[in-house]
Structures are given as C-alpha cells and as structure tokens.
PDB file of C-alpha atoms in Angstrom:
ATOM      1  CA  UNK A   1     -59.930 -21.574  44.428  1.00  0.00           C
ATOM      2  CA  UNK A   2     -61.389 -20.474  47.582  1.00  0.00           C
ATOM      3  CA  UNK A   3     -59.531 -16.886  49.118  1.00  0.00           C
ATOM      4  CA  UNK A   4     -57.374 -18.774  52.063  1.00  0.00           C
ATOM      5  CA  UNK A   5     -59.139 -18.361  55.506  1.00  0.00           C
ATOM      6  CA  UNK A   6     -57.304 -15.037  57.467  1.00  0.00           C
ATOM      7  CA  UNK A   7     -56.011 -15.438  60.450  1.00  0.00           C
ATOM      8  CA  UNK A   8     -58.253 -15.741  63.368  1.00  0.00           C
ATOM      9  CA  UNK A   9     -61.395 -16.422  61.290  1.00  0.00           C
ATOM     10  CA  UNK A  10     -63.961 -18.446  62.881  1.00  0.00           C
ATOM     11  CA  UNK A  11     -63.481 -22.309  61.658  1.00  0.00           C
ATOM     12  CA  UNK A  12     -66.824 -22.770  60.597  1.00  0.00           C
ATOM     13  CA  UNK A  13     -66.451 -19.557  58.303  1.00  0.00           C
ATOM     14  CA  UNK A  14     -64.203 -21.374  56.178  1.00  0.00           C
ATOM     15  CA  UNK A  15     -66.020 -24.141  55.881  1.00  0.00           C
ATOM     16  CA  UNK A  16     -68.639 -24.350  52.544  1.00  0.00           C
ATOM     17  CA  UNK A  17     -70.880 -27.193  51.353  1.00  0.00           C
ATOM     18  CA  UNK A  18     -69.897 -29.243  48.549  1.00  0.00           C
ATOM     19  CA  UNK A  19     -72.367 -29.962  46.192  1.00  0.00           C
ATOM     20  CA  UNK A  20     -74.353 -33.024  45.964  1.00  0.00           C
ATOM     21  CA  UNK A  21     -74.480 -35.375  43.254  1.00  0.00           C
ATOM     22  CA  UNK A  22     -76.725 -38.247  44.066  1.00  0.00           C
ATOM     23  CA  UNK A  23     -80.518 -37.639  45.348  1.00  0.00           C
ATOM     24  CA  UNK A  24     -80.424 -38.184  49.043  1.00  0.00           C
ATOM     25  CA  UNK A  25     -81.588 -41.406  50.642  1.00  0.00           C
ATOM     26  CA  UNK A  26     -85.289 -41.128  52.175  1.00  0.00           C
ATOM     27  CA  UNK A  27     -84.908 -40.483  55.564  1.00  0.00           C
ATOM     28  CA  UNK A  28     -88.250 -41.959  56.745  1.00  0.00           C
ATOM     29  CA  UNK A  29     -90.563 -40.789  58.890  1.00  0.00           C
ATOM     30  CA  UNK A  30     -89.839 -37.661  60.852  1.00  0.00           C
ATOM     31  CA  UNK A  31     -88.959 -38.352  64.252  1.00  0.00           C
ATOM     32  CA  UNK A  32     -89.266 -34.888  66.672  1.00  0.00           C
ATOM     33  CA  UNK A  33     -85.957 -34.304  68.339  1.00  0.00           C
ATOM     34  CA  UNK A  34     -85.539 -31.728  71.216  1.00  0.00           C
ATOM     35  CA  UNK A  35     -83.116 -29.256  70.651  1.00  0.00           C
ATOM     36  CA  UNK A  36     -80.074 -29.357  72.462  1.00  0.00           C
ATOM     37  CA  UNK A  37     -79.583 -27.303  75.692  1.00  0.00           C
ATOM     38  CA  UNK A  38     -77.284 -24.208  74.928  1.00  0.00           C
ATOM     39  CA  UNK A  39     -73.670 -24.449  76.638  1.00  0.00           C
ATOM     40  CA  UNK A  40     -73.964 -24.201  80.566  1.00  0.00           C
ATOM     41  CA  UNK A  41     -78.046 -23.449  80.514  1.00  0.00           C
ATOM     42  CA  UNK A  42     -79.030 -22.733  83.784  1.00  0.00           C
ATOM     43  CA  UNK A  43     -75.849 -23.231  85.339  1.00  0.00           C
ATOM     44  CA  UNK A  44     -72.601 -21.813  86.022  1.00  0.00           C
ATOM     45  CA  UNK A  45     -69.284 -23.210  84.638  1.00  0.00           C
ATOM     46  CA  UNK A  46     -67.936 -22.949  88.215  1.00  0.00           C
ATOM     47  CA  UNK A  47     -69.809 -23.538  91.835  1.00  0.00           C
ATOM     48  CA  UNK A  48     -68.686 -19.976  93.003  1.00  0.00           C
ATOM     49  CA  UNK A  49     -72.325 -17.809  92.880  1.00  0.00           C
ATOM     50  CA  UNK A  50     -71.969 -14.228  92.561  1.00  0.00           C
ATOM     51  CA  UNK A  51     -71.489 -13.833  96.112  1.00  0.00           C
ATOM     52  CA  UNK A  52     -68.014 -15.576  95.703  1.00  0.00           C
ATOM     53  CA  UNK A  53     -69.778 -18.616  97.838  1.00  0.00           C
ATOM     54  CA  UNK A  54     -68.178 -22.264  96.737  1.00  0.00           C
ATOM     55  CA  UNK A  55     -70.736 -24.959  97.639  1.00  0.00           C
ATOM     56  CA  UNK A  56     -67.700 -27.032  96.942  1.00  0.00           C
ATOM     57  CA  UNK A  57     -65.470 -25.105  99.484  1.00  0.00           C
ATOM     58  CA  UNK A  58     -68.825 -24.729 102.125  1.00  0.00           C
ATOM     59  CA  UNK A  59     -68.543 -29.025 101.740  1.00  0.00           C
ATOM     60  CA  UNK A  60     -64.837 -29.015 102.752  1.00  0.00           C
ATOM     61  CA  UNK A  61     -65.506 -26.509 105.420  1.00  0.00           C
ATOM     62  CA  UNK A  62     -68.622 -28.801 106.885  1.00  0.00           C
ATOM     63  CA  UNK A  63     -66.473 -32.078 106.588  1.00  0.00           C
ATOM     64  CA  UNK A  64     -63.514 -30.396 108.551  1.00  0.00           C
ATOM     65  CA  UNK A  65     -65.851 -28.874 111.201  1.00  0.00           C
ATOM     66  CA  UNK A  66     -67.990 -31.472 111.919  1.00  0.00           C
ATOM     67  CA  UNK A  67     -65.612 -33.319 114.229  1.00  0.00           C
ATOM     68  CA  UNK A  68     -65.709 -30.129 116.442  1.00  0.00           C
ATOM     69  CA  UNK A  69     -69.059 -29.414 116.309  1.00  0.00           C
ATOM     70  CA  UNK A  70     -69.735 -32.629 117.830  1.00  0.00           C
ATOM     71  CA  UNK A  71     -66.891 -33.706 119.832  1.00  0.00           C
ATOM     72  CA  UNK A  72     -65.105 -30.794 120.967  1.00  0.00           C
ATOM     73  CA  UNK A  73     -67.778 -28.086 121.301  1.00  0.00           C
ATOM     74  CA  UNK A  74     -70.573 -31.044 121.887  1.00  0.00           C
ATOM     75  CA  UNK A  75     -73.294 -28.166 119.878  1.00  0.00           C
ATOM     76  CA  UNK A  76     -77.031 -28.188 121.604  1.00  0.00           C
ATOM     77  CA  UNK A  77     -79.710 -26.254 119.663  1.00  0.00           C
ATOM     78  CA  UNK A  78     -83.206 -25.484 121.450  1.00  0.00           C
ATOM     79  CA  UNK A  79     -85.910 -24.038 119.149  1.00  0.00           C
ATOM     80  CA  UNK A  80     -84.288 -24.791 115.792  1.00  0.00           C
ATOM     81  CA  UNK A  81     -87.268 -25.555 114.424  1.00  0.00           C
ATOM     82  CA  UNK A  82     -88.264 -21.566 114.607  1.00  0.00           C
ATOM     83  CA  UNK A  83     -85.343 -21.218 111.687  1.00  0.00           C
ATOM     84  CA  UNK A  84     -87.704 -20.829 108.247  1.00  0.00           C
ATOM     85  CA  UNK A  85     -87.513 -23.154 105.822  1.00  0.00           C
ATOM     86  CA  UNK A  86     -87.830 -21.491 103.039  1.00  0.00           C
ATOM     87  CA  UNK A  87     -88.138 -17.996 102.461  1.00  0.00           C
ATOM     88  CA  UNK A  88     -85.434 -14.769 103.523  1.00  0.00           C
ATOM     89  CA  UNK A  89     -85.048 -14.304 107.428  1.00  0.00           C
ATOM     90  CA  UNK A  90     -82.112 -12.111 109.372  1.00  0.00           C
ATOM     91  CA  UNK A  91     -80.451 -14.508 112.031  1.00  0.00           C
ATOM     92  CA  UNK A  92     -79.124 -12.356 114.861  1.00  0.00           C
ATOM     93  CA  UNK A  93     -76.843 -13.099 117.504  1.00  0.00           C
ATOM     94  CA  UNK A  94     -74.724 -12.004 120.140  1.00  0.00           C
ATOM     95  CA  UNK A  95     -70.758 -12.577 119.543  1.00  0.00           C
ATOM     96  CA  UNK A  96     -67.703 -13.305 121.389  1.00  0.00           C
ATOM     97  CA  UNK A  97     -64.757 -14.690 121.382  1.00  0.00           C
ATOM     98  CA  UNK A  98     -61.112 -13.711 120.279  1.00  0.00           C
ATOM     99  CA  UNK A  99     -61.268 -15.430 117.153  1.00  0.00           C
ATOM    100  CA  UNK A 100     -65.337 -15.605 117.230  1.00  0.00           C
ATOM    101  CA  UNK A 101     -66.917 -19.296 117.164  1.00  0.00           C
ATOM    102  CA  UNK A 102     -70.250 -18.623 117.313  1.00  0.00           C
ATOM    103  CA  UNK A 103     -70.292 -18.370 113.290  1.00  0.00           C
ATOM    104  CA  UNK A 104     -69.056 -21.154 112.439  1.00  0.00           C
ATOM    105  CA  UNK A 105     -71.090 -23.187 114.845  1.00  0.00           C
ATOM    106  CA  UNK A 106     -74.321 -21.309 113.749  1.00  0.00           C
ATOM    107  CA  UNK A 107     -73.678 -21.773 110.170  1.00  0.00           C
ATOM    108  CA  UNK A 108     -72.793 -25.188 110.175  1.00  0.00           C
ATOM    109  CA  UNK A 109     -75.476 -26.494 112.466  1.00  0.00           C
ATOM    110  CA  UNK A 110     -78.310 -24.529 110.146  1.00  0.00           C
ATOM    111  CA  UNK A 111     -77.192 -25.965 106.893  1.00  0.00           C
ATOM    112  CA  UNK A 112     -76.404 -29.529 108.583  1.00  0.00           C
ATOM    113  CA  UNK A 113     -79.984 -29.970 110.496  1.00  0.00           C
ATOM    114  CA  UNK A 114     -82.151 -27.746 107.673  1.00  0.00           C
ATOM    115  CA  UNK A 115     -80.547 -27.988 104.376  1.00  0.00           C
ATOM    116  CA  UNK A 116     -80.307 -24.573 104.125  1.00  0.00           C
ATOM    117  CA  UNK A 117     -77.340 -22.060 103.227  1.00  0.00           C
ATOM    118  CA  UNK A 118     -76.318 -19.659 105.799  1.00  0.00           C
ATOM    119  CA  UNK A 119     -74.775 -16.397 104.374  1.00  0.00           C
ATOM    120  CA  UNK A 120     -72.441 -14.725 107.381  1.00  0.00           C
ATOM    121  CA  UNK A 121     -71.722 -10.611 107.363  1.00  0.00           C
ATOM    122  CA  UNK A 122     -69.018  -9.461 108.597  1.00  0.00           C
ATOM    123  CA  UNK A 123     -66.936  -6.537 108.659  1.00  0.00           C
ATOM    124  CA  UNK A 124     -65.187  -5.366 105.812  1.00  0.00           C
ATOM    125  CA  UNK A 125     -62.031  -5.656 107.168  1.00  0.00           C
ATOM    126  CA  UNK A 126     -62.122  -9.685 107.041  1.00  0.00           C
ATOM    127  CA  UNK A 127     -61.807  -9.371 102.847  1.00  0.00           C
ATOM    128  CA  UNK A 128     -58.793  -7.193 103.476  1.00  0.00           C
ATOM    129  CA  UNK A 129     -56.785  -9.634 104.698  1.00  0.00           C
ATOM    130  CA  UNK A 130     -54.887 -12.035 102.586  1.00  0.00           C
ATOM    131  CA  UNK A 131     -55.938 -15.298 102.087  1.00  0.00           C
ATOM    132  CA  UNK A 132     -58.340 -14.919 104.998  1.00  0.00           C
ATOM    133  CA  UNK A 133     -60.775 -12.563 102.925  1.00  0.00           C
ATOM    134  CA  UNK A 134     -61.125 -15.190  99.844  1.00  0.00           C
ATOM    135  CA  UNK A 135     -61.431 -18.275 102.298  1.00  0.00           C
ATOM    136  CA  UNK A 136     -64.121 -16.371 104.149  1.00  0.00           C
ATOM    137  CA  UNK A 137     -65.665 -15.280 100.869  1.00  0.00           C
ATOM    138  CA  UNK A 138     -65.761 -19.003  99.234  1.00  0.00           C
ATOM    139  CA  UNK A 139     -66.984 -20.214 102.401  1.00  0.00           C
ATOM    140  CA  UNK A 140     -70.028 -17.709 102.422  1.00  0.00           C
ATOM    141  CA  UNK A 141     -69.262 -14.718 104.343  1.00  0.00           C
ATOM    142  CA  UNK A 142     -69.703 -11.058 102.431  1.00  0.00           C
ATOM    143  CA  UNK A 143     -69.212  -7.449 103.264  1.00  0.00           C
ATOM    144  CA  UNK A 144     -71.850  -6.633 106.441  1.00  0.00           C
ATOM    145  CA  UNK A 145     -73.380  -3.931 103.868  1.00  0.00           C
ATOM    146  CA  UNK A 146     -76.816  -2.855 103.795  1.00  0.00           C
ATOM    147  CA  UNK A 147     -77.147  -3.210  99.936  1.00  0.00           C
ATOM    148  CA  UNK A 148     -76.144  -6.969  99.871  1.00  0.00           C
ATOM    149  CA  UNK A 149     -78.223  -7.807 103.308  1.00  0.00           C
ATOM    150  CA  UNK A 150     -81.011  -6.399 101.349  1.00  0.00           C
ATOM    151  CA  UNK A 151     -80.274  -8.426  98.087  1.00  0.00           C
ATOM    152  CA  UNK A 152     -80.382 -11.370  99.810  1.00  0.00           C
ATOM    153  CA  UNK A 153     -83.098 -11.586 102.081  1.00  0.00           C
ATOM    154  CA  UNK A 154     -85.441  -9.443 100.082  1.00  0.00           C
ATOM    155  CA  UNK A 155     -84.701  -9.758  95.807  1.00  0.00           C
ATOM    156  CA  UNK A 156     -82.850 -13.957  96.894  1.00  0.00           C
ATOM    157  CA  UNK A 157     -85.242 -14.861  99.808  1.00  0.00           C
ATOM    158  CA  UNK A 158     -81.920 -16.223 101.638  1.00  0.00           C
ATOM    159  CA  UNK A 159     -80.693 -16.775 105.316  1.00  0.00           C
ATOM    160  CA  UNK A 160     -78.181 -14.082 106.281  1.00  0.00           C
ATOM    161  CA  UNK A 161     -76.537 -14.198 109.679  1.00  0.00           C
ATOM    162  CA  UNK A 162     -75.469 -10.773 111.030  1.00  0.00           C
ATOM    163  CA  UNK A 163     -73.761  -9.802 114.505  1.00  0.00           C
ATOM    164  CA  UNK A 164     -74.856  -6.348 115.793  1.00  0.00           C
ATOM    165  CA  UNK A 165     -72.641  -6.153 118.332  1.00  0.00           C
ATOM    166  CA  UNK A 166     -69.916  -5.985 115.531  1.00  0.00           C
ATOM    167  CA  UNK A 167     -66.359  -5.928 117.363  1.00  0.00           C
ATOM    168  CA  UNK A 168     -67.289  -4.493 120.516  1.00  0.00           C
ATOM    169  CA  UNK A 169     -68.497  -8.150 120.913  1.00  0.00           C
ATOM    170  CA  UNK A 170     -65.597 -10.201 120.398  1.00  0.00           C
ATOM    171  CA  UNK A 171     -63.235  -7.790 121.629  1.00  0.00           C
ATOM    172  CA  UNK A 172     -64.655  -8.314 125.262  1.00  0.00           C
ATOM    173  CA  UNK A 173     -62.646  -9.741 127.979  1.00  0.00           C
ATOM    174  CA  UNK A 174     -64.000 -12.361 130.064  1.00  0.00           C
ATOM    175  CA  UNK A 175     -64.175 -10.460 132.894  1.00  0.00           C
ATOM    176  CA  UNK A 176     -67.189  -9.046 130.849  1.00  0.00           C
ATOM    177  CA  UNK A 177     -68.524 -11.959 129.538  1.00  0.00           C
ATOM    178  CA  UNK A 178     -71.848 -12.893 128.349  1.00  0.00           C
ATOM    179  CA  UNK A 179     -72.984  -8.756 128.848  1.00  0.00           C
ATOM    180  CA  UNK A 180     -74.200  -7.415 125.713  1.00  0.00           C
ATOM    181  CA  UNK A 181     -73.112  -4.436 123.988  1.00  0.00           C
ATOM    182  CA  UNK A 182     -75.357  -2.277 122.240  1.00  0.00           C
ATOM    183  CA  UNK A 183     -77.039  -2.996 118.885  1.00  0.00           C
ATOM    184  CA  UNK A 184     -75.362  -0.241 116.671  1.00  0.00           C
ATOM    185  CA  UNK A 185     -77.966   2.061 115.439  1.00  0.00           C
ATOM    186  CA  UNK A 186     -80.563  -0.496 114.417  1.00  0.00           C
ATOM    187  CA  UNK A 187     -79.546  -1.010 111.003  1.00  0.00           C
ATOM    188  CA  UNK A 188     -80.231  -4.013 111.204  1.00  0.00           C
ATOM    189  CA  UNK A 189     -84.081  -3.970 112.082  1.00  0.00           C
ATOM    190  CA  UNK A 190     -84.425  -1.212 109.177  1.00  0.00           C
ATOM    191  CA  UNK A 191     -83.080  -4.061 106.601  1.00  0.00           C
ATOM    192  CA  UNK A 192     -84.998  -6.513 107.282  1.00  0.00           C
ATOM    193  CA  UNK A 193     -88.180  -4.194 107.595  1.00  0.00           C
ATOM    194  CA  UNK A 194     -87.342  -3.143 104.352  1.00  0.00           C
ATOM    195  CA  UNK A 195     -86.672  -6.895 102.689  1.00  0.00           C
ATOM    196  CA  UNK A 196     -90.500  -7.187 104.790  1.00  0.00           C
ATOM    197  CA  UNK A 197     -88.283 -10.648 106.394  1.00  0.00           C
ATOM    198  CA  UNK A 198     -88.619 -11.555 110.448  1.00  0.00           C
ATOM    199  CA  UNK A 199     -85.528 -11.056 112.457  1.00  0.00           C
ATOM    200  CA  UNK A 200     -84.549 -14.518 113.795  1.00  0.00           C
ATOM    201  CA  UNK A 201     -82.628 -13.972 117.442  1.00  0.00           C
ATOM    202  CA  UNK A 202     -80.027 -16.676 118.617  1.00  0.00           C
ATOM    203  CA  UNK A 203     -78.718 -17.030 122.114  1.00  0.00           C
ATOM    204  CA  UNK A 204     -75.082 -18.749 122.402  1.00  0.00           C
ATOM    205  CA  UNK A 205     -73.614 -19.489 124.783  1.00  0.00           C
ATOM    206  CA  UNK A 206     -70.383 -21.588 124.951  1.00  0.00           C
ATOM    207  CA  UNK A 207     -68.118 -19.210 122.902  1.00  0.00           C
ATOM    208  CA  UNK A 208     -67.254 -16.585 125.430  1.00  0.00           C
ATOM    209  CA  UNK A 209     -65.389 -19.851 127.005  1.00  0.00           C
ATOM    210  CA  UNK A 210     -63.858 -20.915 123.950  1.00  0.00           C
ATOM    211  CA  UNK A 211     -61.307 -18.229 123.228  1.00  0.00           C
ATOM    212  CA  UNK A 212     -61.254 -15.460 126.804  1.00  0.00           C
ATOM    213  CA  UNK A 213     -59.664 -12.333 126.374  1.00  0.00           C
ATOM    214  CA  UNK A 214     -57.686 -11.726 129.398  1.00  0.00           C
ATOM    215  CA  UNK A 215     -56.259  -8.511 128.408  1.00  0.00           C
ATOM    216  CA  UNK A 216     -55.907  -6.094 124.860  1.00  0.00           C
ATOM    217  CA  UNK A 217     -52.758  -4.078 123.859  1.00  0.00           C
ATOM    218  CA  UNK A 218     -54.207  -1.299 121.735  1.00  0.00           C
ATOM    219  CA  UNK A 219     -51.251   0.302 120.834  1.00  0.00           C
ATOM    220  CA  UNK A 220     -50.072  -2.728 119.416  1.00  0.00           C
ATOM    221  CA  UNK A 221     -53.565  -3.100 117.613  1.00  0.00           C
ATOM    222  CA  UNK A 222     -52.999   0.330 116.443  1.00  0.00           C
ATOM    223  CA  UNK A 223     -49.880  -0.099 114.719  1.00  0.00           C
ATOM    224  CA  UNK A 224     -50.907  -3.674 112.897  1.00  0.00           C
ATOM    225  CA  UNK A 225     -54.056  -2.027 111.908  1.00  0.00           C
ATOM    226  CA  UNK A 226     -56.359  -4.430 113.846  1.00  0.00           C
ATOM    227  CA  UNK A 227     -59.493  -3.310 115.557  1.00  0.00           C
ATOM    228  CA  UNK A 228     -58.498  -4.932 118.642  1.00  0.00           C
ATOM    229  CA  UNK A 229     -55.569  -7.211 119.813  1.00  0.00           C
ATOM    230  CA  UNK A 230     -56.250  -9.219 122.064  1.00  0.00           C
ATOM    231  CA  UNK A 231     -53.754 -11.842 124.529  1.00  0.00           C
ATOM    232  CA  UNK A 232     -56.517 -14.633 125.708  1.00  0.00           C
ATOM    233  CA  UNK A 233     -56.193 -17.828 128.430  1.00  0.00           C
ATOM    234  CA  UNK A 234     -55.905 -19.727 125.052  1.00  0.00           C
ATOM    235  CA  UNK A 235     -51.877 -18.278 124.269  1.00  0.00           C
ATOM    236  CA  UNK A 236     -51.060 -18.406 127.962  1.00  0.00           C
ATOM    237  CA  UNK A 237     -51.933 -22.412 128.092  1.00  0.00           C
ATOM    238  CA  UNK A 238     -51.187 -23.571 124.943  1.00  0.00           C
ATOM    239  CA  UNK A 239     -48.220 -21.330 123.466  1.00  0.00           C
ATOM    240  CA  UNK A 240     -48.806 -20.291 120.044  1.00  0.00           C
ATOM    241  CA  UNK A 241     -51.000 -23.106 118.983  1.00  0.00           C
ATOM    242  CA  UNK A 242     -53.260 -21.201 121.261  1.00  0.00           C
ATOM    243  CA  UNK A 243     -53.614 -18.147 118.379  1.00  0.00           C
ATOM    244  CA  UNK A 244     -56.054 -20.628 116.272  1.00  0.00           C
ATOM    245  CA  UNK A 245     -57.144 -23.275 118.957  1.00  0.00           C
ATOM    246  CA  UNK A 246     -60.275 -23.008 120.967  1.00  0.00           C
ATOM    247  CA  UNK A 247     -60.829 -24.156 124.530  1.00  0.00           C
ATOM    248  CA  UNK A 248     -63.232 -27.597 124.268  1.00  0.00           C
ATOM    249  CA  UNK A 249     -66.202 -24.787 125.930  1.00  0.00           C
ATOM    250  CA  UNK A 250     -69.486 -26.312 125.234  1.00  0.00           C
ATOM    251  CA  UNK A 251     -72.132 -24.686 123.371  1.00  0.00           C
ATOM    252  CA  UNK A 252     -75.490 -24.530 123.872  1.00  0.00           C
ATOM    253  CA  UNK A 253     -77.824 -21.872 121.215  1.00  0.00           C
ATOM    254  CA  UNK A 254     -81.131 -20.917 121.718  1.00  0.00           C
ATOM    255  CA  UNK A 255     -83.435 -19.409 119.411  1.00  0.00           C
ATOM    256  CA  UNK A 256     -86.035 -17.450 120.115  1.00  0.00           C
ATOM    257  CA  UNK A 257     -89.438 -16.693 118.314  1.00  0.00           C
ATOM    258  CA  UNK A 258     -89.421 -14.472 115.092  1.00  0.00           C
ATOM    259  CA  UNK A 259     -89.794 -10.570 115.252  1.00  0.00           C
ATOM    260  CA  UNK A 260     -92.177  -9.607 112.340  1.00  0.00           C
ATOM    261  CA  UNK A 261     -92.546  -6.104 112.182  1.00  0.00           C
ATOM    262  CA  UNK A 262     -95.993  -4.758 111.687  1.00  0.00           C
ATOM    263  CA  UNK A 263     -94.788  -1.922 108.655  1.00  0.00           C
ATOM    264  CA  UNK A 264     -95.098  -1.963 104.985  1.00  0.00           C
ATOM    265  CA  UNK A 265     -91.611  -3.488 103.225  1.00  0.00           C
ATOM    266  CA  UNK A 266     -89.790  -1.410 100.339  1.00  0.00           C
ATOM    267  CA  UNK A 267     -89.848   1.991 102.081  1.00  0.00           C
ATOM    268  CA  UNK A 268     -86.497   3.860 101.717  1.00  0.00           C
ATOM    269  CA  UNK A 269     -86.655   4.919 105.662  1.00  0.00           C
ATOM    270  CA  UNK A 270     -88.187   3.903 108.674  1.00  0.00           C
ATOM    271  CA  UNK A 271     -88.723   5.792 111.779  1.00  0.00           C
ATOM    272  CA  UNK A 272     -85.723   6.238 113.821  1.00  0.00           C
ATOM    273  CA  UNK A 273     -86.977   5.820 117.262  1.00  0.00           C
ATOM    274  CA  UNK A 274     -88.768   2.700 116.113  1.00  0.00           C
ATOM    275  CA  UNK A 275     -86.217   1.038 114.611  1.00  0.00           C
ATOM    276  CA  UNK A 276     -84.177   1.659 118.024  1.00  0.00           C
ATOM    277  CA  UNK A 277     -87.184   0.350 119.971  1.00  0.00           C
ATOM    278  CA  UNK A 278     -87.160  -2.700 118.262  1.00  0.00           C
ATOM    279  CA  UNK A 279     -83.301  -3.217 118.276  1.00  0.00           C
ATOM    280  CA  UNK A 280     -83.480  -2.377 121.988  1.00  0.00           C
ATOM    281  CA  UNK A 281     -85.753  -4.810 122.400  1.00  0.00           C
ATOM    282  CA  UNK A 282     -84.302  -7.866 120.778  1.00  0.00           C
ATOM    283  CA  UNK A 283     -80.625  -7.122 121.905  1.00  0.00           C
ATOM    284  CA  UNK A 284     -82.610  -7.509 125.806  1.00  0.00           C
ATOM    285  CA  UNK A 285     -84.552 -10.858 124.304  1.00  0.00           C
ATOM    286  CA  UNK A 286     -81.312 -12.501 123.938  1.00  0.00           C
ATOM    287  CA  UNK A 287     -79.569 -11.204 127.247  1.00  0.00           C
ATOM    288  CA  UNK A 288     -82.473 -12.516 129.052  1.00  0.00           C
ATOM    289  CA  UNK A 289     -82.319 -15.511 127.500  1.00  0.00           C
ATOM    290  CA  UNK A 290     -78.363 -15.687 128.107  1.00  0.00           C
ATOM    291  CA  UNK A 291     -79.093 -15.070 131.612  1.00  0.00           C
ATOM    292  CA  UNK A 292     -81.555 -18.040 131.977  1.00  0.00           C
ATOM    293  CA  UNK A 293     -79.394 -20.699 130.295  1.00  0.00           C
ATOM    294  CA  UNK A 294     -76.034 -19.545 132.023  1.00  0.00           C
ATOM    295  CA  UNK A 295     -78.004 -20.058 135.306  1.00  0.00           C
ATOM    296  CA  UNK A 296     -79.625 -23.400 133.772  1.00  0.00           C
ATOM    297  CA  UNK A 297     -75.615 -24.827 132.461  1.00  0.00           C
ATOM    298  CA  UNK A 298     -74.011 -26.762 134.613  1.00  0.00           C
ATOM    299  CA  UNK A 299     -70.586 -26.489 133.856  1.00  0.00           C
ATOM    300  CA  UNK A 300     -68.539 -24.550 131.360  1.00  0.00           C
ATOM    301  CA  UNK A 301     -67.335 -27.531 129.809  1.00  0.00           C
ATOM    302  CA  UNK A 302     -69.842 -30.398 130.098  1.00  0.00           C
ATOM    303  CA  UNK A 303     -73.318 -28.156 130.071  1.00  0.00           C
TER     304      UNK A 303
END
C-alpha cells in the first residue's frame, strides 16, 4: 500500500498512474493544440497597477465628477490638442484653491477628451492622512518625488501632472488671487530634462473662485499639523457643507505650447542657473496667459 500522503503535501503528489490494461484506442490524426495561457499572463489579478492606481476606482471617480465638470464648473479647454498622445510629457499648472480643483478638473477632462491616464503628484502629506491618502492613491495621485516623476515619464512614457507652486498656491487668499508664486527650485524642469519629455504648461482659471481663502489661522494649522488652515467665503455662506463644497466658479484652462529642452536626457545633473531660467520662464508663460484670459472672462461665474 501506498505511504499515506503527509499533511500539507501537494494533491497532485499523491496522485500515481494506474496501469493500463487494454492497448489504447487510436487517437487519429494529430490535431496541433496551443498551449494554454499560464494563470493571469499578462495581467494582474486586481486593476490596482503598482502605483496603487484603480482604473476601476478612476471610473467611479469620472462618473461622479462628470456632472460637475459640466454643469457646475461648465469646464472650457483651449489648446487641448497640444496634450501628446502618446508618449511621457510633464503637465504643469498653477494651483489654488482651499481644497484645490484644478486637479480634478485637469485630470478628468485629459482622460475624458484623449483617452489618456493622468497621474497627479502631490505632496506627501496627502498619503498621511486616513482614508484620504488611499482614495487619492486608487484614484491616481502618488508621492510628488523625483524618483517616481522620473519612472513615469521617462522608463512608462506616461502623463504626470505636477503643481510647482506646491502649497504656497492653494494656501493663497483671494485677496492674492490669480498671482503666482515661485516655481520651487526648478525641480521640475531638471525631471523632465532628464526623462528627455516636454513640459506641458496649463493656465486655469476658475478655481481661485471656487473655494477663496478669506483668512488662515496658523496657530491652529500648527497644532493639527496642517500646512495651512484656511477659513474661505465657502464656510461663511454655506455652514459646514461649505468645508467640501465648491462655489459653481467657472473654469476656463489654457494650454500653452510644449517646452522641449535643447539638452541630452539621462544626465544625473543639469545646470543650476538653467534649470531656473527655464522654470522662470514657464511659471511667467502661464501668468501672462492668466492675465490675458482674466481680462478676456466675462464674469466669474458665467465666463
């Protein structure tokens, strides 16, 4: 008798051929069969890439957000067509905002009108939070790192939306609306001259309107660990729904022509003052261009 099969021993261990005792039936002529696919070939057992992004979750988010992209914030693009359509690119805009709009809106509208995905960096301290960090994570946002910019515009050849203001931008109040801050230190013109991608600019204009910051209590911001705290027109008029609702400011982007940078890709370091130059010069591309369409709109809420 066969030694009893041990505990957790594979199935098909245990398992031996009897012998035959007839001849076996001809089979007839061979017939080529493909062999199966292995398990999960070529794709995941889950929609969640490696960036933590859910296509699944990104569909949920679109559904939900398209009533407000076209009803309440009535979205105009100009120059959409300059967006690639295939290949990595840096989308750069300016930011504002309490509870910042613009990404959202700029996500959405790229993936609805070009098919593409829209990765969104921001700063670390959104995957800190509970709940908020894995939401943002599933619906494509990631650390605003150099390492992962550069994996995904250079080694994945994706779309990656950064804000250089960071949160000098949204932390504005609207007495200094629609008046860039500066650019950081151009780290963002380094990555994509290393990923050897073209830095897309976007002008937008509606969100500054959306969710005003009337005041900040930094003390208070201080001792919840926030990088700003801000009281906007939004709480004053609605109460507390006005924490997570925006004003029904209409939005109007622009985007400008590609910045290819005339420097080989892959170096490790790029010329300071250059990189400044250039960062200089696109962070006054879009303030010009804010400057023409605020003087072009004809309202705050109906454009």
């Amino acid at each position: 008798m066969a030694e009893a099969r041990r505990q957790g021993e594979p199935v098909e261990a245990s398992l031996v051929p009897l012998p035959r005792t007839d001849p076996p039936a001809d089979p007839g002529p061979a017939v080529a069969v493909e062999d199966p696919p292995a398990p999960f070939e070529g794709q995941r057992r889950t929609d969640v890439d490696h960036w933590g992004r859910s296509e699944r979750v990104r569909q949920v988010a679109r559904t939900l957000f398209a009533p407000f992209y076209r009803h309440w914030f009535r979205v105009e693009w100009e120059g959409l067509e300059k967006v690639p359509r295939r290949g990595g690119a840096l989308l750069v805009a300016n930011h504002a905002g309490a509870i910042p709009s613009d990404a959202p809106v700029i996500m959405h509208g790229i993936e609805e009108e070009l098919g593409r995905p829209v990765y969104g960096m921001a700063d670390f301290f959104f995957r800190q939070v509970p709940w908020v960090g894995t939401l943002w994570s599933r619906a494509g946002g990631l650390p605003a790192h150099p390492e992962n910019a550069l994996r995904l515009l250079r080694d994945e050849q994706q779309l990656a939306l950064v804000f250089p203001e960071g949160t000098k931008g949204p932390s504005k109040t609207f007495t200094d609306r629609y008046q860039l801050r500066r650019f950081g230190r151009g780290g963002f013109v380094e990555i994509a001259m290393r990923a050897g991608v073209p830095v897309v600019p976007i002008a937008v204009v509606g969100a500054e309107e959306s969710m005003p910051i009337l005041f900040r209590l930094p003390t208070l911001a201080k001792a919840l660990g926030l990088p700003y705290f801000p009281v906007t027109a939004n709480m004053l008029l609605l109460g507390p729904l006005g924490v997570v609702t925006y004003l029904p400011a209409k939005f109007r982007l622009r985007v400008l022509d590609p910045v290819v940078f005339d420097v080989p890709p892959g170096q490790d370091r790029y010329r300071k003052s250059l990189v400044m130059d250039e960062a200089e010069r696109i962070r006054q591309q879009i303030q010009d261009a804010l400057h023409e369409m605020l003087q072009e709109r004809k309202g705050v809420w109906f454009g």
